[in-house]
Coordinates of C-alpha atoms in Angstrom, one line a residue:
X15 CA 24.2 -9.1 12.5
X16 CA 21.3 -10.4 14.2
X17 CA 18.2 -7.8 15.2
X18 CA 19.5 -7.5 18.9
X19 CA 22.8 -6.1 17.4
X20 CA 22.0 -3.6 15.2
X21 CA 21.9 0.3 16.1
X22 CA 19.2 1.9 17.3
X23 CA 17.2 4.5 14.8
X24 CA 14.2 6.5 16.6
X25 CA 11.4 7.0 13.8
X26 CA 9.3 9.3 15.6
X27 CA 8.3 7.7 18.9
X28 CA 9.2 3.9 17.5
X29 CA 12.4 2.7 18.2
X30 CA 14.0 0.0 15.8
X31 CA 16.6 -2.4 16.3
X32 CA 18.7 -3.2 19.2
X33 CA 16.3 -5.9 20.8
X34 CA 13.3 -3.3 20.3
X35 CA 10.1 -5.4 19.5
X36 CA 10.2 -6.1 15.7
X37 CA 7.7 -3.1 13.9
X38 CA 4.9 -3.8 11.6
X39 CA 4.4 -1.5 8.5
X40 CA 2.3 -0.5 5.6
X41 CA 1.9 1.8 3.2
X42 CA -1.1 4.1 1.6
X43 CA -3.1 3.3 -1.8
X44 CA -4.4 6.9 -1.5
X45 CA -3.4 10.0 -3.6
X46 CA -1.2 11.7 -0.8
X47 CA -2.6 14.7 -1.7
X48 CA -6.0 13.9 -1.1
X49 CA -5.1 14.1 2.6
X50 CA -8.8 13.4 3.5
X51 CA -8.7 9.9 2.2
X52 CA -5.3 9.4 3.1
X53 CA -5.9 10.6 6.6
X54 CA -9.0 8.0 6.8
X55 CA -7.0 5.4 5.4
X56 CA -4.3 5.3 7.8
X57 CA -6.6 5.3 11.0
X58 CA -8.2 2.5 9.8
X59 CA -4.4 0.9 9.4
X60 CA -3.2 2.3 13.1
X61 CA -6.8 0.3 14.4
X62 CA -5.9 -3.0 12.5
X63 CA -2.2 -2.8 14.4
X64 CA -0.1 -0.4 11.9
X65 CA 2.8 1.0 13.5
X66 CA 4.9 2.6 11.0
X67 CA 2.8 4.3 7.6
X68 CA 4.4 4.9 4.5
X69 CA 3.0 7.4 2.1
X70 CA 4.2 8.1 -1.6
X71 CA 5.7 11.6 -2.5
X72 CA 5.4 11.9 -6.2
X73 CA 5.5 15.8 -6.3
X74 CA 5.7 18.9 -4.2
X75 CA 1.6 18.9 -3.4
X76 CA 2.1 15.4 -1.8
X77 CA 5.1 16.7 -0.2
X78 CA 3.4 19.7 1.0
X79 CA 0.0 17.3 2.5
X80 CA 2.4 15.6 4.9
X81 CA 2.0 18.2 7.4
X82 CA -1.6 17.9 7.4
X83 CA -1.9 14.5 7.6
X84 CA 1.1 14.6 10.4
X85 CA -1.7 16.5 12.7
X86 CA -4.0 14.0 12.4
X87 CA -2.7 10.5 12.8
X88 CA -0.7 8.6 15.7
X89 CA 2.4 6.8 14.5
X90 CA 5.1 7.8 12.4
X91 CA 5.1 9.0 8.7
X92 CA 7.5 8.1 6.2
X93 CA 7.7 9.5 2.9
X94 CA 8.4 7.4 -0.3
X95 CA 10.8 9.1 -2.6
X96 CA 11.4 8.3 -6.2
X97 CA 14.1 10.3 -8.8
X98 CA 13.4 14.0 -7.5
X99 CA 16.0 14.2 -4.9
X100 CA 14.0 17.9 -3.8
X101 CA 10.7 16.0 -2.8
X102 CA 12.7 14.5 0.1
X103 CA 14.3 17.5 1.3
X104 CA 10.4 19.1 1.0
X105 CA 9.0 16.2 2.7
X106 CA 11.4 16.8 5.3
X107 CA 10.2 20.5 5.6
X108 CA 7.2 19.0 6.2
X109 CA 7.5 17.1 9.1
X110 CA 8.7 13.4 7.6
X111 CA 9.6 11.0 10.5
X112 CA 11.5 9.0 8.0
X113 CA 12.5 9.4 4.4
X114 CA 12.2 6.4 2.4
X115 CA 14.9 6.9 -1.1
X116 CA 16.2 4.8 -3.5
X117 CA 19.6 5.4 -4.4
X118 CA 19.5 3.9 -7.3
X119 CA 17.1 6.1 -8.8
X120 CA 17.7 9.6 -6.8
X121 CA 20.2 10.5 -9.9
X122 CA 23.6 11.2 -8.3
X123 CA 25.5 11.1 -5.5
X124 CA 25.6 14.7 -4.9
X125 CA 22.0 14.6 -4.8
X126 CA 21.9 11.9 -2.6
X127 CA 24.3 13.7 -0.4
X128 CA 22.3 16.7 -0.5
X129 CA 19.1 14.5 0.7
X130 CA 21.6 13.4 3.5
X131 CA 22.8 16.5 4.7
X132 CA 18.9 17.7 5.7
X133 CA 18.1 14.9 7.3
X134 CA 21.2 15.1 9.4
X135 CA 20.4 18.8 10.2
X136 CA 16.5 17.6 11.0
X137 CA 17.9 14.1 13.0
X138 CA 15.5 12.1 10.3
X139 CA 16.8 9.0 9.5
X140 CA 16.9 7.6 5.8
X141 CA 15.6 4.4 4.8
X142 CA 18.0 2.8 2.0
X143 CA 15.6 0.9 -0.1
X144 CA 17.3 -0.9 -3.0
X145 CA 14.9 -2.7 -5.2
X146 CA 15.3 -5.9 -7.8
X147 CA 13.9 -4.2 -9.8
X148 CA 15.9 -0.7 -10.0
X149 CA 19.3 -2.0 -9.2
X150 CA 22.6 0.9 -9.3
X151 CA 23.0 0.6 -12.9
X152 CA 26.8 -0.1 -12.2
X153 CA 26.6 -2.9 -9.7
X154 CA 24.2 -4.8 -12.4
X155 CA 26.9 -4.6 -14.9
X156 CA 29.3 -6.6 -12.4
X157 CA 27.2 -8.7 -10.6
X158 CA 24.0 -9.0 -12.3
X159 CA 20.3 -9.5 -11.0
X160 CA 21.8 -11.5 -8.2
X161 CA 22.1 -11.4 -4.4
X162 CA 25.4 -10.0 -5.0
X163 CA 24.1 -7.3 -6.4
X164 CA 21.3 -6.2 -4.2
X165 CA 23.8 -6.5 -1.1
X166 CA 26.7 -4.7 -2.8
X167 CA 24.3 -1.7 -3.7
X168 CA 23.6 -1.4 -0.7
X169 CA 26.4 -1.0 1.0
X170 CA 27.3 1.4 -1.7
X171 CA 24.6 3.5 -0.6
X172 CA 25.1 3.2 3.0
X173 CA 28.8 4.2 2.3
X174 CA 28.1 7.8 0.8
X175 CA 25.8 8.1 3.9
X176 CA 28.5 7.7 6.3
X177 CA 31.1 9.4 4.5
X178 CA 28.8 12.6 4.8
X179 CA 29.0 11.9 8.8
X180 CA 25.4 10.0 8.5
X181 CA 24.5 6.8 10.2
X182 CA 20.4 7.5 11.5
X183 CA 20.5 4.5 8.8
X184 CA 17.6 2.0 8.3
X185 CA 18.0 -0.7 4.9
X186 CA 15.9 -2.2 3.3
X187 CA 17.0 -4.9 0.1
X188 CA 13.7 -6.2 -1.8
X189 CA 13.2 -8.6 -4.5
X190 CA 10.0 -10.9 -6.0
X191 CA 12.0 -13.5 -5.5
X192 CA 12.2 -15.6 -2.1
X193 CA 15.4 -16.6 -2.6
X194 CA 16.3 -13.9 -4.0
X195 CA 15.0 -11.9 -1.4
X196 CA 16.4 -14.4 1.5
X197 CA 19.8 -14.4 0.1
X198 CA 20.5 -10.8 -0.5
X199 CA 19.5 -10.3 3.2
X200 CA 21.8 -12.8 4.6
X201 CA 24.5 -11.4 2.8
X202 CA 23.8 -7.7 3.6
X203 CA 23.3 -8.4 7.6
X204 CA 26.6 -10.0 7.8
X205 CA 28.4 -7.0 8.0
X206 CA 25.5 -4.7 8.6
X207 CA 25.1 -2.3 12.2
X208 CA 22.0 -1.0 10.8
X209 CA 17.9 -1.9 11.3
X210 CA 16.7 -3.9 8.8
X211 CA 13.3 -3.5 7.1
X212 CA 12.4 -7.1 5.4
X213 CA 9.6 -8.2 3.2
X214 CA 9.2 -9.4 -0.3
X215 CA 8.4 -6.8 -2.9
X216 CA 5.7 -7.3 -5.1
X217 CA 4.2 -10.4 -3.9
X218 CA 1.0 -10.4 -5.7
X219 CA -2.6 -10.8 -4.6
X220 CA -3.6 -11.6 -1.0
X221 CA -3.2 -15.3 -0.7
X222 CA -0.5 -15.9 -3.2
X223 CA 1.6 -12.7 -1.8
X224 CA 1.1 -13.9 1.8
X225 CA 2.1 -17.6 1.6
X226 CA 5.4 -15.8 -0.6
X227 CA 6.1 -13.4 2.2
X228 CA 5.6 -15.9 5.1
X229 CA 8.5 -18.1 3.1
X230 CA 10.7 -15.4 3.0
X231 CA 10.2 -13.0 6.0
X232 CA 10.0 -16.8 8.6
X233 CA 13.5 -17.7 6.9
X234 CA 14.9 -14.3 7.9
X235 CA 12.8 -13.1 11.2
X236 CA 14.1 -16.8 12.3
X237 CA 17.2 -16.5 12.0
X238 CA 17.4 -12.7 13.6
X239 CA 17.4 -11.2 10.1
X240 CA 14.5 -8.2 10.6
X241 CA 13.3 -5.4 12.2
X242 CA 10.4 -4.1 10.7
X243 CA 8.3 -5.7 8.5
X244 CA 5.7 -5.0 5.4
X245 CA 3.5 -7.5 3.8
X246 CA 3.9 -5.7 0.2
X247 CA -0.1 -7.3 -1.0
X248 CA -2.4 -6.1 -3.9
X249 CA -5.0 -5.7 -1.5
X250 CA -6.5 -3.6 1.0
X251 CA -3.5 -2.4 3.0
X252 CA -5.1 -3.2 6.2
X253 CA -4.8 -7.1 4.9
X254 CA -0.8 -6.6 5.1
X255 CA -1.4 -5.3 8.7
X256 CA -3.4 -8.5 9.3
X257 CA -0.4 -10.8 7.5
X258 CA 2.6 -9.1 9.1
X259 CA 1.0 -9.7 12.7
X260 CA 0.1 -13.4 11.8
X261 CA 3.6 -13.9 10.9
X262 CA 4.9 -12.5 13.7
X263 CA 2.4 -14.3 16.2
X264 CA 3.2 -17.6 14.7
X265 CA 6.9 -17.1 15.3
X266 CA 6.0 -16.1 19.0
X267 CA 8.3 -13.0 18.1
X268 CA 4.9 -10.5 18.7
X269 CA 1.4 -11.3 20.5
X270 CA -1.8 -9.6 19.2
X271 CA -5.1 -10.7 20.6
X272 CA -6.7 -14.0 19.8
X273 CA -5.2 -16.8 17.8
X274 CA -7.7 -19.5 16.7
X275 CA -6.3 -23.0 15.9
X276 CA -9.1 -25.5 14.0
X277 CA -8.7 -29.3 12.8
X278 CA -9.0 -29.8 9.2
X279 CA -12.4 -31.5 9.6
X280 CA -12.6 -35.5 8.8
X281 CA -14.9 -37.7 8.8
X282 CA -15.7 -38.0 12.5
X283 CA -16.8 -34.3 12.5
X284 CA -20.5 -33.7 13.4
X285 CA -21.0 -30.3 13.2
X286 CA -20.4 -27.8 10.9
X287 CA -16.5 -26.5 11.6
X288 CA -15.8 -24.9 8.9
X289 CA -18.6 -22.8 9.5
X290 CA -18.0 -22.5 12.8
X291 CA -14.4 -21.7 13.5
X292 CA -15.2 -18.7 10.8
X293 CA -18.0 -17.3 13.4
X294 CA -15.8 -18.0 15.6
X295 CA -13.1 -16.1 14.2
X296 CA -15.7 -13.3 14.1
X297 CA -16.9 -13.1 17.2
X298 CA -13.3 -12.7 18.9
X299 CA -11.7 -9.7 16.3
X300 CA -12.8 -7.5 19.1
X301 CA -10.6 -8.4 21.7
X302 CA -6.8 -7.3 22.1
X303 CA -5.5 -9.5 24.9
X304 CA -3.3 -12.6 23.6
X305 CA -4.9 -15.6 23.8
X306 CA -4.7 -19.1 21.8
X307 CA -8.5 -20.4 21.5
X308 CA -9.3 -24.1 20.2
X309 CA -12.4 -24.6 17.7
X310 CA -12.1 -28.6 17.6
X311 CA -14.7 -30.8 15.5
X312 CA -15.2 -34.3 17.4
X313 CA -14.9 -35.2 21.2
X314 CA -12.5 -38.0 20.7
X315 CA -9.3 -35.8 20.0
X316 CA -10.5 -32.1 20.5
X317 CA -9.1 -32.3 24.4
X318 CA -6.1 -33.7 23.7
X319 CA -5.6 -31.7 21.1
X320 CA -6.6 -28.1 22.6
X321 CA -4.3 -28.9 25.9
X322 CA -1.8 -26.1 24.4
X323 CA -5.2 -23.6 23.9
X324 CA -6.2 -21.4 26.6
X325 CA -9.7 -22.3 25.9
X326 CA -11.3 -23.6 23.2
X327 CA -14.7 -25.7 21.7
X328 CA -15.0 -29.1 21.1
X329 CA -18.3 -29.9 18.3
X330 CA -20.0 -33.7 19.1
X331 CA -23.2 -35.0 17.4
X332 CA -25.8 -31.5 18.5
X333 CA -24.1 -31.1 21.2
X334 CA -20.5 -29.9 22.5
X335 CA -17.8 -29.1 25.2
X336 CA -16.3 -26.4 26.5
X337 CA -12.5 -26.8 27.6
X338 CA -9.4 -24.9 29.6
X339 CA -6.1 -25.5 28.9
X340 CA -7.2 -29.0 27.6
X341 CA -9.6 -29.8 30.9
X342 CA -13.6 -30.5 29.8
X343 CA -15.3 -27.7 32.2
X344 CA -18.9 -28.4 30.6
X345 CA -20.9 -29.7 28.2
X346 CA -23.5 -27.6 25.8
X347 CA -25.9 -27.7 23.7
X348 CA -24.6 -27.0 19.8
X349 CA -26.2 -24.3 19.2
X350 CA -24.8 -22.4 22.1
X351 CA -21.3 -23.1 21.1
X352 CA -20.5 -20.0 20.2
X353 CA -21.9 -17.9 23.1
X354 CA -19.9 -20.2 25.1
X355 CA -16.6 -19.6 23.4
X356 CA -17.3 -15.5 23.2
X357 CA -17.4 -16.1 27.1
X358 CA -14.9 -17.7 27.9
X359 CA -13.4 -14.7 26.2
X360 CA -14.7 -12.4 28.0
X361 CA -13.7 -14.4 31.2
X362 CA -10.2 -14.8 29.7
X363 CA -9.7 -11.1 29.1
X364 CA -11.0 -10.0 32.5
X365 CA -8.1 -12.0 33.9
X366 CA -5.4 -11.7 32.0

């Protein structure tokens, strides 16, 4: 089922699925319990465009921090559950606007079902999150590390759910792999009425883990496959805030404020672009409204080029031009490219 299918789930004040503009999500590095650091770590996430935080519960003091930090952020909390099926049902007590479990680990059924039963009194939802990596023991025996599998635990999972009466259901099926990844998606969303949360798990360090999770989550979010997202990088969480919006942007599924679009540089380039589109790229992480600025490096293609900008720069030999939706409105002098480009901005925003 595509995104504008699925059932709705509330998680806190976000709605996902059904059509509902497609979420972007992280998760801490911090120890949860150190609610200080956590606390400042997720405002500096909300500010780069968070919407949805996910913070790990790996015993009852975490558990008990969540209310805390609850008071003190803007957008829903999630808590990451491993094996101790009584953290969730604490994080729960604790104001949780989403538990994250995975079954495969929780230990039983009847614990899972136990998990279930709070959340249904609370009206939390679960997020089914089946890894590669810690498959159902039993659907690895009969499938294997394979597509197969990840889909078919899944549904497992999301059977005991709704045999208990539950269906305030989010999945989410993860692998390493991007085929891997892609395929056990496809398979799963066939049949699926539920939100899906996509992204590649473990996908390494910033550039390598980006490229890998463009791959997979473009195949997906193209084909209606997705509705929330998390760049899983060994970085800075606020860089997978930065990833999931550019992959988002660049499927004109989302807009967030300025998108800069540069030529490779050749040999006709006069001016220092690389340099220059990096400034550029500075200068304009200020402003929220959407808008698709050119940083060209020669005056024979830079127009042409920029027509589908909204504005943009175009470097000559010390000199260069400032353009609107691909029409020269003046020339400069190089060194005031920059200024010229920050107000057009400015002139941009204040009539959007």
């Amino acid at each position: 089922m595509t995104r504008n299918e699925t059932k709705v789930v509330r998680v806190g004040n976000v709605l996902l699925g059904g059509g509902n503009p497609i979420r972007i999500q992280s998760m801490t590095n911090t120890k949860t319990a150190d609610v200080k650091s956590t606390v400042d770590q997720i405002l500096r996430l909300e500010d780069a465009g968070c919407e949805i935080i996910r913070c790990t519960v790996p015993d009852m003091e975490s558990a008990a921090a969540l209310a805390e930090i609850k008071k003190q952020i803007h957008i829903p909390l999630v808590a990451d559950i491993h094996f101790d099926y009584r953290l969730a049902i604490a994080a729960c007590e604790n104001g949780a606007d989403k538990i994250r479990i995975n079954p495969g680990n929780i230990g039983s059924d009847e614990r899972l079902k136990k998990v279930v039963d709070v959340c249904k009194e609370r009206q939390i939802p679960i997020r089914v999150g089946v890894n590669a990596g810690s498959l159902d023991p039993e659907m690895e025996k009969l499938y294997g590390r394979s597509a197969e599998a990840l889909s078919e635990s899944a549904k497992r999972s999301v059977q005991i759910m709704e045999d208990a009466g539950f269906d305030n259901i989010v999945v989410a099926i993860k692998a390493s792999n991007v085929r891997l990844c892609v395929e056990s998606f496809r398979l799963f969303a066939k049949t699926c009425p539920y939100p899906l949360h996509v992204g590649l798990t473990e996908a390494g360090l910033t550039r390598e883990g980006t490229i890998k999770s463009a791959l997979a989550m473009g195949q997906l979010l193209s084909e209606g496959i997705g509705d929330t997202i998390r760049v899983s990088l060994t970085a800075d969480p606020v860089e997978e805030v930065k990833a999931a919006k550019d992959i988002l942007r660049f499927l004109d599924l989302r807009k967030f404020g300025p998108e800069i679009v540069s030529c490779p540089t050749c040999g006709r380039t006069n001016i220092d672009l690389i340099d220059l589109a990096g400034k550029a790229q500075k200068a304009l992480e200020g402003f929220k409204t959407p808008m698709k600025v050119a940083v060209m490096g020669c005056v024979v293609n830079g127009p042409g080029e920029a027509k589908d900008a909204d504005f943009g720069i175009c470097g000559g030999k010390g000199m260069g031009l400032v353009i609107r939706k691909g029409e020269i409105v003046k020339k400069v002098p190089e060194e005031e490219l920059l200024d010229a480009l920050v107000e057009e901005a400015r002139l941009y925003e204040s009539t959007y």
